PDB file of C-alpha atoms in Angstrom:
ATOM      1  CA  UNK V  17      15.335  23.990   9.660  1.00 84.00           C
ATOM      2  CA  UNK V  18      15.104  27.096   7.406  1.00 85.00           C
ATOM      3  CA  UNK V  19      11.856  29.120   7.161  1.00 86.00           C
ATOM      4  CA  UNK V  20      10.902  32.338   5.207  1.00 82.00           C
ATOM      5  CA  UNK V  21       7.502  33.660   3.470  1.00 78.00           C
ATOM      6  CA  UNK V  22       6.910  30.620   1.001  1.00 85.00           C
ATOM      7  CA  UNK V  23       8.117  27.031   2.934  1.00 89.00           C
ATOM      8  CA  UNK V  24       9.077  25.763   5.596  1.00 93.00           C
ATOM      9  CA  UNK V  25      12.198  23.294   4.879  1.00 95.00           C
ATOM     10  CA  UNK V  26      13.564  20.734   7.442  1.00 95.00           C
ATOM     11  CA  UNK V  27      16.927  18.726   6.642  1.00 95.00           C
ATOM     12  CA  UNK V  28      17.242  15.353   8.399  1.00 94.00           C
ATOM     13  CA  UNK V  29      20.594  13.517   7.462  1.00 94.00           C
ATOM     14  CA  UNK V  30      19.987   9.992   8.377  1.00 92.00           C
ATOM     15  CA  UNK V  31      21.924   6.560   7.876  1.00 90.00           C
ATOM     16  CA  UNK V  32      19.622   2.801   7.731  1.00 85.00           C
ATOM     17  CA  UNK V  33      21.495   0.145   9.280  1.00 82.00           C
ATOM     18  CA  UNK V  34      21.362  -2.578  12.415  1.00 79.00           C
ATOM     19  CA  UNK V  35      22.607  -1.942  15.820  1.00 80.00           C
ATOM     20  CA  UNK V  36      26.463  -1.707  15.648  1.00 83.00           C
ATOM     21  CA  UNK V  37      26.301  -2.609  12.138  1.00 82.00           C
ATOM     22  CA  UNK V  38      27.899   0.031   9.860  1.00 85.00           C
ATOM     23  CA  UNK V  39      24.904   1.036   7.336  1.00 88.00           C
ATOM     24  CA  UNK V  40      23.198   0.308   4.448  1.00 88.00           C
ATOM     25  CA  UNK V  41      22.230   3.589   3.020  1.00 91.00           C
ATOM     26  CA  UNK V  42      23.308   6.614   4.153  1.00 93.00           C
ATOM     27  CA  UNK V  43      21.388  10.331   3.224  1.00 95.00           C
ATOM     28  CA  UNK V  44      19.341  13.518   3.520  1.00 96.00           C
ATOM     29  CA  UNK V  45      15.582  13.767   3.997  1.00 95.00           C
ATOM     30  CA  UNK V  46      14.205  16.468   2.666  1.00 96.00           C
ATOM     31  CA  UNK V  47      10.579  18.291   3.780  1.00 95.00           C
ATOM     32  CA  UNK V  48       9.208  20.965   2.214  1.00 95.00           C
ATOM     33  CA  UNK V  49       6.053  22.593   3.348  1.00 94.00           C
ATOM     34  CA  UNK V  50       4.432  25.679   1.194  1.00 92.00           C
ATOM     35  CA  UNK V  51       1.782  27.857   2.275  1.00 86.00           C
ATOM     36  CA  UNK V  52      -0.229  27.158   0.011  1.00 85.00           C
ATOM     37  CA  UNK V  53      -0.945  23.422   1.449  1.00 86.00           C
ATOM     38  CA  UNK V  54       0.995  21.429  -1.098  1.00 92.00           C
ATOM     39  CA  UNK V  55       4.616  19.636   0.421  1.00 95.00           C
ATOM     40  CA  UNK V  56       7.423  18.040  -0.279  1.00 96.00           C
ATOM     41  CA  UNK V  57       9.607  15.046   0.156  1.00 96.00           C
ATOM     42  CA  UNK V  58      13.046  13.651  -1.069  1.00 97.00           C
ATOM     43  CA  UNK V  59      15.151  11.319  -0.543  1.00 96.00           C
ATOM     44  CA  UNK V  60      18.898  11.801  -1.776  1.00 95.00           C
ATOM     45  CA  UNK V  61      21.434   9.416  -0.841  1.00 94.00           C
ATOM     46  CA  UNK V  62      23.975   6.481  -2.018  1.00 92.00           C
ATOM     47  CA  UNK V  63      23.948   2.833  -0.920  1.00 89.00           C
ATOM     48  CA  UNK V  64      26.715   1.150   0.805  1.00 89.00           C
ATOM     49  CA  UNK V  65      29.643  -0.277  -1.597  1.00 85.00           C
ATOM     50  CA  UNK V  66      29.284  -3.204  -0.280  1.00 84.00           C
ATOM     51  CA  UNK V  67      26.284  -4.023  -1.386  1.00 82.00           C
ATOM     52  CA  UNK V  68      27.468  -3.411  -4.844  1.00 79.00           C
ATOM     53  CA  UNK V  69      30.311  -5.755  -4.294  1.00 83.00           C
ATOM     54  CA  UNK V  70      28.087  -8.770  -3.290  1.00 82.00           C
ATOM     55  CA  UNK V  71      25.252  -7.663  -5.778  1.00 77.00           C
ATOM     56  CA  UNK V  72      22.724  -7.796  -3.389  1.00 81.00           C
ATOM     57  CA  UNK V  73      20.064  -5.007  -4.148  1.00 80.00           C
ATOM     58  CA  UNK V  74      17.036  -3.576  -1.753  1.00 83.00           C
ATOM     59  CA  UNK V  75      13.870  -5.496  -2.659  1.00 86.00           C
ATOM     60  CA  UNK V  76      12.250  -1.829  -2.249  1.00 90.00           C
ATOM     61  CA  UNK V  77      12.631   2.072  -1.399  1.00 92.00           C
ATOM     62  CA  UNK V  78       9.555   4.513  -1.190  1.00 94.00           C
ATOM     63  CA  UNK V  79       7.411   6.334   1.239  1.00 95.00           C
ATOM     64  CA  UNK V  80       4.158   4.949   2.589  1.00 94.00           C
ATOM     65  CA  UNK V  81       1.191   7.297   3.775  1.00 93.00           C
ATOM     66  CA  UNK V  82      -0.906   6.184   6.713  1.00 93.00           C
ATOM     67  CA  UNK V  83      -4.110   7.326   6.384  1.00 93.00           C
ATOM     68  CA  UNK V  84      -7.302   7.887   8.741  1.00 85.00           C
ATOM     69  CA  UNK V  85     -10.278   4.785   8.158  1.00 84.00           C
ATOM     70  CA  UNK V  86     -12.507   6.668   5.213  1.00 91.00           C
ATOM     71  CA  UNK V  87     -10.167   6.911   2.294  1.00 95.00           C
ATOM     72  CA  UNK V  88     -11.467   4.490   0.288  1.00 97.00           C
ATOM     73  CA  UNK V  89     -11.439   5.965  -3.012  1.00 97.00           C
ATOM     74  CA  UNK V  90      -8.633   5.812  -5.496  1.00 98.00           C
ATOM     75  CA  UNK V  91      -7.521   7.438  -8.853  1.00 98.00           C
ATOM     76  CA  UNK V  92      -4.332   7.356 -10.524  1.00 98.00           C
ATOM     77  CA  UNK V  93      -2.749   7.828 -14.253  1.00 98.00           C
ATOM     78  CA  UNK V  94      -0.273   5.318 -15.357  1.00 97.00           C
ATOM     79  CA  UNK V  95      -0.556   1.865 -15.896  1.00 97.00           C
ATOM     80  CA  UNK V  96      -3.529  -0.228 -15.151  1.00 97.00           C
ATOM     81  CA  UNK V  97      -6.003  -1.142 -14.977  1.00 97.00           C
ATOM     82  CA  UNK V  98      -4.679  -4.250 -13.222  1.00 97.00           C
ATOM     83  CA  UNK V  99      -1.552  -4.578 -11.043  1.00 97.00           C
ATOM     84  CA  UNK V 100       1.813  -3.555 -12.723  1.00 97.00           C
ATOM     85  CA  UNK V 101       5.502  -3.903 -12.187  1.00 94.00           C
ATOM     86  CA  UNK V 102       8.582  -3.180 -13.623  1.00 91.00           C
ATOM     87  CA  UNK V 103       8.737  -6.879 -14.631  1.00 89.00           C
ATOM     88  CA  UNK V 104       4.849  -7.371 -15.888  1.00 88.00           C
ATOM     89  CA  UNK V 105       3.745  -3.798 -17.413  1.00 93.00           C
ATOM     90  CA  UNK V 106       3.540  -5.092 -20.597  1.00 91.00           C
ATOM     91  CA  UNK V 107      -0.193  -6.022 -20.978  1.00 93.00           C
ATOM     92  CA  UNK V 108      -1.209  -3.058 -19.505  1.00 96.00           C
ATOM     93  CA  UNK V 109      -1.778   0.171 -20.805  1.00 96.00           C
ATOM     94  CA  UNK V 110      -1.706   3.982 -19.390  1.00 96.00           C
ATOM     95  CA  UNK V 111      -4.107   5.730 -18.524  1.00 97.00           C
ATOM     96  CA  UNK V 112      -6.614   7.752 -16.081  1.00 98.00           C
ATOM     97  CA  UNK V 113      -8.560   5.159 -13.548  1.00 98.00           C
ATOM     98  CA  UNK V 114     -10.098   5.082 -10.681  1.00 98.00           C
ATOM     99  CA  UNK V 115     -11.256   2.363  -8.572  1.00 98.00           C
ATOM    100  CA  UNK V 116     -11.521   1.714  -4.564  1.00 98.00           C
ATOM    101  CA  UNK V 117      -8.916   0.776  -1.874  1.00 98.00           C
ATOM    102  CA  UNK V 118     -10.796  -2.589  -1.525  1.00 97.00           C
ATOM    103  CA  UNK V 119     -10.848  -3.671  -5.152  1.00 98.00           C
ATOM    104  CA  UNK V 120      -7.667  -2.694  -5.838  1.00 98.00           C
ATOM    105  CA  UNK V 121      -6.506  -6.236  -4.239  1.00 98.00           C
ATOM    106  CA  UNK V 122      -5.409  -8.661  -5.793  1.00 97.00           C
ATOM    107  CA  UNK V 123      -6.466 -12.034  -3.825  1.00 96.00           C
ATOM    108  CA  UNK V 124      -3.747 -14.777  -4.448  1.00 96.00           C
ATOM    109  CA  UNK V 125      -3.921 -17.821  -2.749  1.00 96.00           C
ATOM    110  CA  UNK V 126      -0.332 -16.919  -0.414  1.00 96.00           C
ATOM    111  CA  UNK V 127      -0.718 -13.491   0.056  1.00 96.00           C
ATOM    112  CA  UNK V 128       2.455 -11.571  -1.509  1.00 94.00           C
ATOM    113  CA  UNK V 129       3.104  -8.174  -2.451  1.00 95.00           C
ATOM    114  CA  UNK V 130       0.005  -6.996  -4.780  1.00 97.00           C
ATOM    115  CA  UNK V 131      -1.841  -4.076  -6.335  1.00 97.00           C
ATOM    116  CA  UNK V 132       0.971  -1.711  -7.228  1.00 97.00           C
ATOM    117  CA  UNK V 133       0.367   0.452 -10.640  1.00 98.00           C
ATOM    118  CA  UNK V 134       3.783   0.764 -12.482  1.00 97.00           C
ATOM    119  CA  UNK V 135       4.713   4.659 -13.990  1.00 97.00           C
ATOM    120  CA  UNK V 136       2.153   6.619 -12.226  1.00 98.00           C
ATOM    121  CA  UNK V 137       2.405  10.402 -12.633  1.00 97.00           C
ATOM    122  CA  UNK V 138      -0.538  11.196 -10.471  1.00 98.00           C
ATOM    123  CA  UNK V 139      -2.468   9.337  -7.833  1.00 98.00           C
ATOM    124  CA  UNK V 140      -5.358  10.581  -5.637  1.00 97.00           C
ATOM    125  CA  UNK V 141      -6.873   9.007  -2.661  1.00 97.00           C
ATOM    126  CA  UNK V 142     -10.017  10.633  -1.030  1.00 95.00           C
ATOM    127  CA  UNK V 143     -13.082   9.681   1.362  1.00 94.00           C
ATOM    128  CA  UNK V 144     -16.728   9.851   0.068  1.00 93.00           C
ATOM    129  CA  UNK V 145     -16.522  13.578   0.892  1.00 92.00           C
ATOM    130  CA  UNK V 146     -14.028  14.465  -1.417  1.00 92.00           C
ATOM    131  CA  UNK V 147     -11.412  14.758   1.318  1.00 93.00           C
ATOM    132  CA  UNK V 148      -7.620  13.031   0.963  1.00 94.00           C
ATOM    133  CA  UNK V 149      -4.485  13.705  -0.955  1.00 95.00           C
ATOM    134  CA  UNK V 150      -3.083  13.731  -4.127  1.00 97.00           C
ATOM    135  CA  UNK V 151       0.344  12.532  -4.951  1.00 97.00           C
ATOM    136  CA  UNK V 152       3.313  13.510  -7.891  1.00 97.00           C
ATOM    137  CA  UNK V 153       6.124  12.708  -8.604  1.00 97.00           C
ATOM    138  CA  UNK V 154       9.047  15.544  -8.810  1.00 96.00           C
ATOM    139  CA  UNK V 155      12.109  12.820  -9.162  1.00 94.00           C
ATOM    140  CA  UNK V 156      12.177  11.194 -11.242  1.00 94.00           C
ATOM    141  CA  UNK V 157       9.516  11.850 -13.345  1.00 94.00           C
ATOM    142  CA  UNK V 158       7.113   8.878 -12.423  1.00 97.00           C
ATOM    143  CA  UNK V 159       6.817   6.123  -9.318  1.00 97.00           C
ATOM    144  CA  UNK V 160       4.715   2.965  -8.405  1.00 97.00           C
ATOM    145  CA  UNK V 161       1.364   3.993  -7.203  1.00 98.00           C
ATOM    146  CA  UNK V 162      -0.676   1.595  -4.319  1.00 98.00           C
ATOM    147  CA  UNK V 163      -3.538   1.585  -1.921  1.00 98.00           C
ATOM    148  CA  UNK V 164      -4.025  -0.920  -0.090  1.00 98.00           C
ATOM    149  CA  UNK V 165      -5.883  -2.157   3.700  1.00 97.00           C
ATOM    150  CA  UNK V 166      -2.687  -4.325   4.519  1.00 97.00           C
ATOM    151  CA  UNK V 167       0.940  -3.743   5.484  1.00 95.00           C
ATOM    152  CA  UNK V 168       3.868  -5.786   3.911  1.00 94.00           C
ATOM    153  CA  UNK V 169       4.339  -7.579   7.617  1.00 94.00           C
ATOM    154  CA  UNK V 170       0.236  -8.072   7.458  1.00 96.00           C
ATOM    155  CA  UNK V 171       1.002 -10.276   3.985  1.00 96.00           C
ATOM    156  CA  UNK V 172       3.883 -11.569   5.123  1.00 94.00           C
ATOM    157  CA  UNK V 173       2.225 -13.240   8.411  1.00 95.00           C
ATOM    158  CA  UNK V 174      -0.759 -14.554   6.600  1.00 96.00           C
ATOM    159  CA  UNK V 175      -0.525 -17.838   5.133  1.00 96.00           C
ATOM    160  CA  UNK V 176      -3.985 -17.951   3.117  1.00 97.00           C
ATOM    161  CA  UNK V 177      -6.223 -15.317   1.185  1.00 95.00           C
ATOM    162  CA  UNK V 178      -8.775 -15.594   3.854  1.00 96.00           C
ATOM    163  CA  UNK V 179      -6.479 -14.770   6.918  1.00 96.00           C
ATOM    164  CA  UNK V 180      -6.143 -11.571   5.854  1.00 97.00           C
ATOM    165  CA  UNK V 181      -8.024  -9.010   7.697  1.00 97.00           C
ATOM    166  CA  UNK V 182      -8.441  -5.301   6.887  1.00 96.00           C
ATOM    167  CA  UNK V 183      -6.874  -2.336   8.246  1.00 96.00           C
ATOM    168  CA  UNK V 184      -9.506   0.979   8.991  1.00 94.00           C
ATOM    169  CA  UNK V 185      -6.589   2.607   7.659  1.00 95.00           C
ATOM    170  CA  UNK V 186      -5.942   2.930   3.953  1.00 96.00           C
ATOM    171  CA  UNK V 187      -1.913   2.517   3.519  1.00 96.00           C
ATOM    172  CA  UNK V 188      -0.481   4.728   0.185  1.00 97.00           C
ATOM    173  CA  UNK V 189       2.942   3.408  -1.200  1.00 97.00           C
ATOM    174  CA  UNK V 190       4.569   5.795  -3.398  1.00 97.00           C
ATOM    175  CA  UNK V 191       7.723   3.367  -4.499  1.00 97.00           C
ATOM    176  CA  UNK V 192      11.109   4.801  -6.259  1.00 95.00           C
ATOM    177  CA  UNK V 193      11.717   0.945  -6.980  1.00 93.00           C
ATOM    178  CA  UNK V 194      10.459  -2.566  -6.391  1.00 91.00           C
ATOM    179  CA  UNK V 195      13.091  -5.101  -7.167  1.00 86.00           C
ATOM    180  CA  UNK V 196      12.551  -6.901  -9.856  1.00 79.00           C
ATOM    181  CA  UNK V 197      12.791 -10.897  -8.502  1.00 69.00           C
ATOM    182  CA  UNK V 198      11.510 -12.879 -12.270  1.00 63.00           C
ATOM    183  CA  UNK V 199      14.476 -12.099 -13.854  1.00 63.00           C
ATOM    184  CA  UNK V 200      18.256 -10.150 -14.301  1.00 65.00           C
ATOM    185  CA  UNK V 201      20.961 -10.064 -16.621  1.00 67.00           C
ATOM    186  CA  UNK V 202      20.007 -10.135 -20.501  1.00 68.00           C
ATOM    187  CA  UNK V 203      15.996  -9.332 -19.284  1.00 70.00           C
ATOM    188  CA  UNK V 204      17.661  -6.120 -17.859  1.00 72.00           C
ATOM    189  CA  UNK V 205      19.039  -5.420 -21.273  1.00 71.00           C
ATOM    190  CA  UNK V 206      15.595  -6.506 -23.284  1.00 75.00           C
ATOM    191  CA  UNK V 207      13.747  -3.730 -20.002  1.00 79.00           C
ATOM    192  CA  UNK V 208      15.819  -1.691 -18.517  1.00 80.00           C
ATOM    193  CA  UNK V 209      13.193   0.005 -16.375  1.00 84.00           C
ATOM    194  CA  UNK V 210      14.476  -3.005 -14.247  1.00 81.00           C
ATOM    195  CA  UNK V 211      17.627  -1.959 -13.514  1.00 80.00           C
ATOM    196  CA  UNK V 212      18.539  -1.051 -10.209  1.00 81.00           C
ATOM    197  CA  UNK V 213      21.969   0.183 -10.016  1.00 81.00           C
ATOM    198  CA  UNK V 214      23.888   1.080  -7.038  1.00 83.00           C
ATOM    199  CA  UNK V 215      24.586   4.638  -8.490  1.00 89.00           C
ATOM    200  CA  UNK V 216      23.489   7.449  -5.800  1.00 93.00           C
ATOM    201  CA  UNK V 217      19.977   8.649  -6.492  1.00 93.00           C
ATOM    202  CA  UNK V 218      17.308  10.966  -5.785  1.00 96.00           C
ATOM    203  CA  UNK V 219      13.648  10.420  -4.661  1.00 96.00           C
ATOM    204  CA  UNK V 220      11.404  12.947  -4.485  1.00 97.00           C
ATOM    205  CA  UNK V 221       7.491  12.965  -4.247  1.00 97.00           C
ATOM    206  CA  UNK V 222       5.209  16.264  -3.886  1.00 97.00           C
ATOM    207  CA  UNK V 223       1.347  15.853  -1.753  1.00 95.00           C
ATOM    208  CA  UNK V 224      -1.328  18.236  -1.463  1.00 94.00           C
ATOM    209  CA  UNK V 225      -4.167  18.003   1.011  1.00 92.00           C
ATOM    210  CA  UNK V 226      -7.854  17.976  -1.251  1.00 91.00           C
ATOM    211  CA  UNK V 227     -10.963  19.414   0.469  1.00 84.00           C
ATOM    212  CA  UNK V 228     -14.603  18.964  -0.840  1.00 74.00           C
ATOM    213  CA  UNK V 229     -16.666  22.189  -1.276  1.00 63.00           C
ATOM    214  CA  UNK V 230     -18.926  21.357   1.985  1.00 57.00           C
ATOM    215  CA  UNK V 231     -15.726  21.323   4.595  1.00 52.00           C
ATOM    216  CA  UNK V 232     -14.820  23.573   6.157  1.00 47.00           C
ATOM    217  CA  UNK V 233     -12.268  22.211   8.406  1.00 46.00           C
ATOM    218  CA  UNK V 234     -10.036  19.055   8.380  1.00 43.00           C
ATOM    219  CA  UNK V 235      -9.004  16.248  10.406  1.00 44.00           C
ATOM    220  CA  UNK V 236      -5.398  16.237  11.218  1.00 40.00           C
ATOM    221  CA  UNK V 237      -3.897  13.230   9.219  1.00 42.00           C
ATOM    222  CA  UNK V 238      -0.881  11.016  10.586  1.00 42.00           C
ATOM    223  CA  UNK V 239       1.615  10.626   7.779  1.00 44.00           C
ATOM    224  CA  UNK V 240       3.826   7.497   8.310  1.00 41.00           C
ATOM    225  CA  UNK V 241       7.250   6.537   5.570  1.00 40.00           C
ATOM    226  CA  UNK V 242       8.614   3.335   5.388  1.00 41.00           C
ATOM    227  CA  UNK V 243      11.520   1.849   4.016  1.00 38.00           C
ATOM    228  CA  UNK V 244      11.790  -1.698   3.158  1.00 38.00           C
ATOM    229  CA  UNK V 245      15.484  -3.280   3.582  1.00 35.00           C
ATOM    230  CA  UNK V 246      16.525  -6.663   3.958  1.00 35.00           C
ATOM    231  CA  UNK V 247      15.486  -8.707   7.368  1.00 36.00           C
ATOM    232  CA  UNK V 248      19.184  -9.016   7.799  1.00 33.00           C
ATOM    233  CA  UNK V 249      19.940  -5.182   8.159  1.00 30.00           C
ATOM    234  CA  UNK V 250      17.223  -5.092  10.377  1.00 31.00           C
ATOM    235  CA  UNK V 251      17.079  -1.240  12.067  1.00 30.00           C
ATOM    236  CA  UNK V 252      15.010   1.801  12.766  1.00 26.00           C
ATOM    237  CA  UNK V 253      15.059   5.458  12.606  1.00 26.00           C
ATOM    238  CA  UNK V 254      12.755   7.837  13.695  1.00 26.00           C
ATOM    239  CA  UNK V 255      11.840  11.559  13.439  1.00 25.00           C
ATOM    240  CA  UNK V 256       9.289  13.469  14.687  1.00 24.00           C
ATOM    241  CA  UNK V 257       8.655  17.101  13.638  1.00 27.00           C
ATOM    242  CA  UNK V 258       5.471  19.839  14.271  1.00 29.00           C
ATOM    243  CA  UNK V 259       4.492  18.624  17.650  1.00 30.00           C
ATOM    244  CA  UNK V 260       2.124  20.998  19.372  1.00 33.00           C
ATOM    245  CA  UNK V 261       5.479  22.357  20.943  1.00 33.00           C
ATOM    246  CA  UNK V 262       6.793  23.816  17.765  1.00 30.00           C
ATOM    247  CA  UNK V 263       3.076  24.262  16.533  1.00 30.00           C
ATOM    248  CA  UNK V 264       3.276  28.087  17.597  1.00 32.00           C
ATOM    249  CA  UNK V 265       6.026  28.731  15.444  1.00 30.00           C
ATOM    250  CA  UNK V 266       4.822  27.086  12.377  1.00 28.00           C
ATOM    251  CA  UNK V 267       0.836  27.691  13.011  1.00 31.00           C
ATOM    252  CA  UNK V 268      -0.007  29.370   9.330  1.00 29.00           C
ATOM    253  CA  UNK V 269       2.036  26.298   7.463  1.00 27.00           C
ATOM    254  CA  UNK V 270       0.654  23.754   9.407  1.00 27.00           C
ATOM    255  CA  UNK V 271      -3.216  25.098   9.404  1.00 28.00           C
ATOM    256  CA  UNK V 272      -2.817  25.168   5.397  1.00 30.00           C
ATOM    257  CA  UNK V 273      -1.001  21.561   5.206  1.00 29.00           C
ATOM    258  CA  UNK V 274      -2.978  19.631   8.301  1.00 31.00           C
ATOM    259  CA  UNK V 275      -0.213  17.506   9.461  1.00 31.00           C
ATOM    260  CA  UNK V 276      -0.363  16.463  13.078  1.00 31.00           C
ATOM    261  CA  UNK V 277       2.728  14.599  13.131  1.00 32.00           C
ATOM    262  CA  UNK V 278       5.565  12.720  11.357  1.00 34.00           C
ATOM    263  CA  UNK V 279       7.384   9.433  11.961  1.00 33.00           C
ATOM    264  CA  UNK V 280      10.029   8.256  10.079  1.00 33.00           C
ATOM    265  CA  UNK V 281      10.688   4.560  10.160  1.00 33.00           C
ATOM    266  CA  UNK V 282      11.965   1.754   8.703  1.00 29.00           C
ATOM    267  CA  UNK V 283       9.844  -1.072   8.164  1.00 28.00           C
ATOM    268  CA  UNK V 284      11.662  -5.028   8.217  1.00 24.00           C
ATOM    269  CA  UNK V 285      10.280  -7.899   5.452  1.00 27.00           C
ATOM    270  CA  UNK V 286      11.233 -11.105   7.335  1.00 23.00           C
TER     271      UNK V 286
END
């Protein structure tokens, strides 16, 4: 932890992996709070070699943002205004939208991953107030923007469209990459904003707390990352950092960035 007049940094080396299995991914977590309100987090790390070897890539690395029932609204530049990956971007187009948390669904018959906006450089997520966050990318330069009522286990268990039920709480994915499944090899070459090497890499995402002109005060937030791996590395790691114990110490940082608490953990697709 290192502290002085502008941010408060904390360094968490961590390693994904099964119990007694030698990991997947090992790295730093970075997290960077500023007086001012804004923060930071990145990712740097490498994946294991073996992984190269057998060719076998993560189906998807990012952070996700739990958020309080309320934040319903949603604006974001890149591409839209439908759902866009790094496979099927090509009838969209960029620019500045906005939408809701709701709409922003896609309803297919077997619910599946949906609603993600391909090359976003700026996404915003609010209540009716005004109050939320807004999101940027530091490294690299753009990331996969969604908001969505549903977690990927919540898809994953439903069978049909109408199973699904809504969360209160609107769930942000900021994604580095989402494996492309439709297609490798010489589409890689035609698109390489597929590609999904094994090189080490850096993810890094910056967050600012938004207040409306009425407020006053805010409502501490819970901020929860998740990191999709493969069911059979299944694992988790957790962290926890300003607890009211270390509250004290931190009290000017953390009354200008609300942040109750953070959990780091690792989230398993079956």
């Amino acid at each position: 932890v290192k502290a002085n007049g502008e941010k408060l940094e904390i360094v968490c080396a961590i390693a994904l992996g099964g119990p007694a299995v030698v990991p997947i991914m090992k790295g730093n977590l970075v997290y960077s709070f500023y007086a001012d309100g804004k923060a930071e987090i990145a990712f740097n790390g490498e994946l294991r070699q073996l992984l190269k070897e057998m060719n076998m890539r993560l189906p998807r690395f990012g952070f996700c943002f739990a958020l309080k029932d309320g934040c319903e609204n949603m604006t974001y530049f890149g591409k839209g205004p439908v759902e866009s990956y790094c496979d099927r971007h090509k009838g969209t187009r960029f620019g500045m939208f906005e939408t809701t948390v709701t709409d922003n669904l896609v309803h297919y018959i077997r619910p599946i991953e949906n609603g993600s906006h391909f090359a976003t450089t700026y996404g915003k997520v609010s209540d009716n107030s005004g109050c939320g966050f807004e999101f940027a990318p530091v490294k690299p330069e753009a990331f996969s923007f969604n908001a969505t009522h549903f977690t990927p286990k919540m898809l994953e268990e439903a069978k049909h469209d109408d199973e699904l039920v809504p969360s209160e709480n609107t769930y942000v994915y900021l994604d580095y990459k989402i494996d492309s499944r439709s297609g490798r090899g010489i589409y890689e070459t035609l698109e390489p904003e597929r590609i999904w090497d094994f090189e080490p890499f850096e993810f890094a995402i910056e967050f600012k707390p938004i207040m409306s002109s009425s407020s006053t005060t805010s409502k501490p937030i819970k901020l929860t990352f998740f990191i999709s791996i493969p069911s059979k590395f299944k694992g988790f790691i957790g962290a926890l950092f300003a607890s009211e114990s270390t509250r004290p110490s931190y009290e000017k940082l953390l009354t200008a960035c609300p942040i109750s608490g953070t959990d780091l953990c690792c989230v398993i697709n079956p």
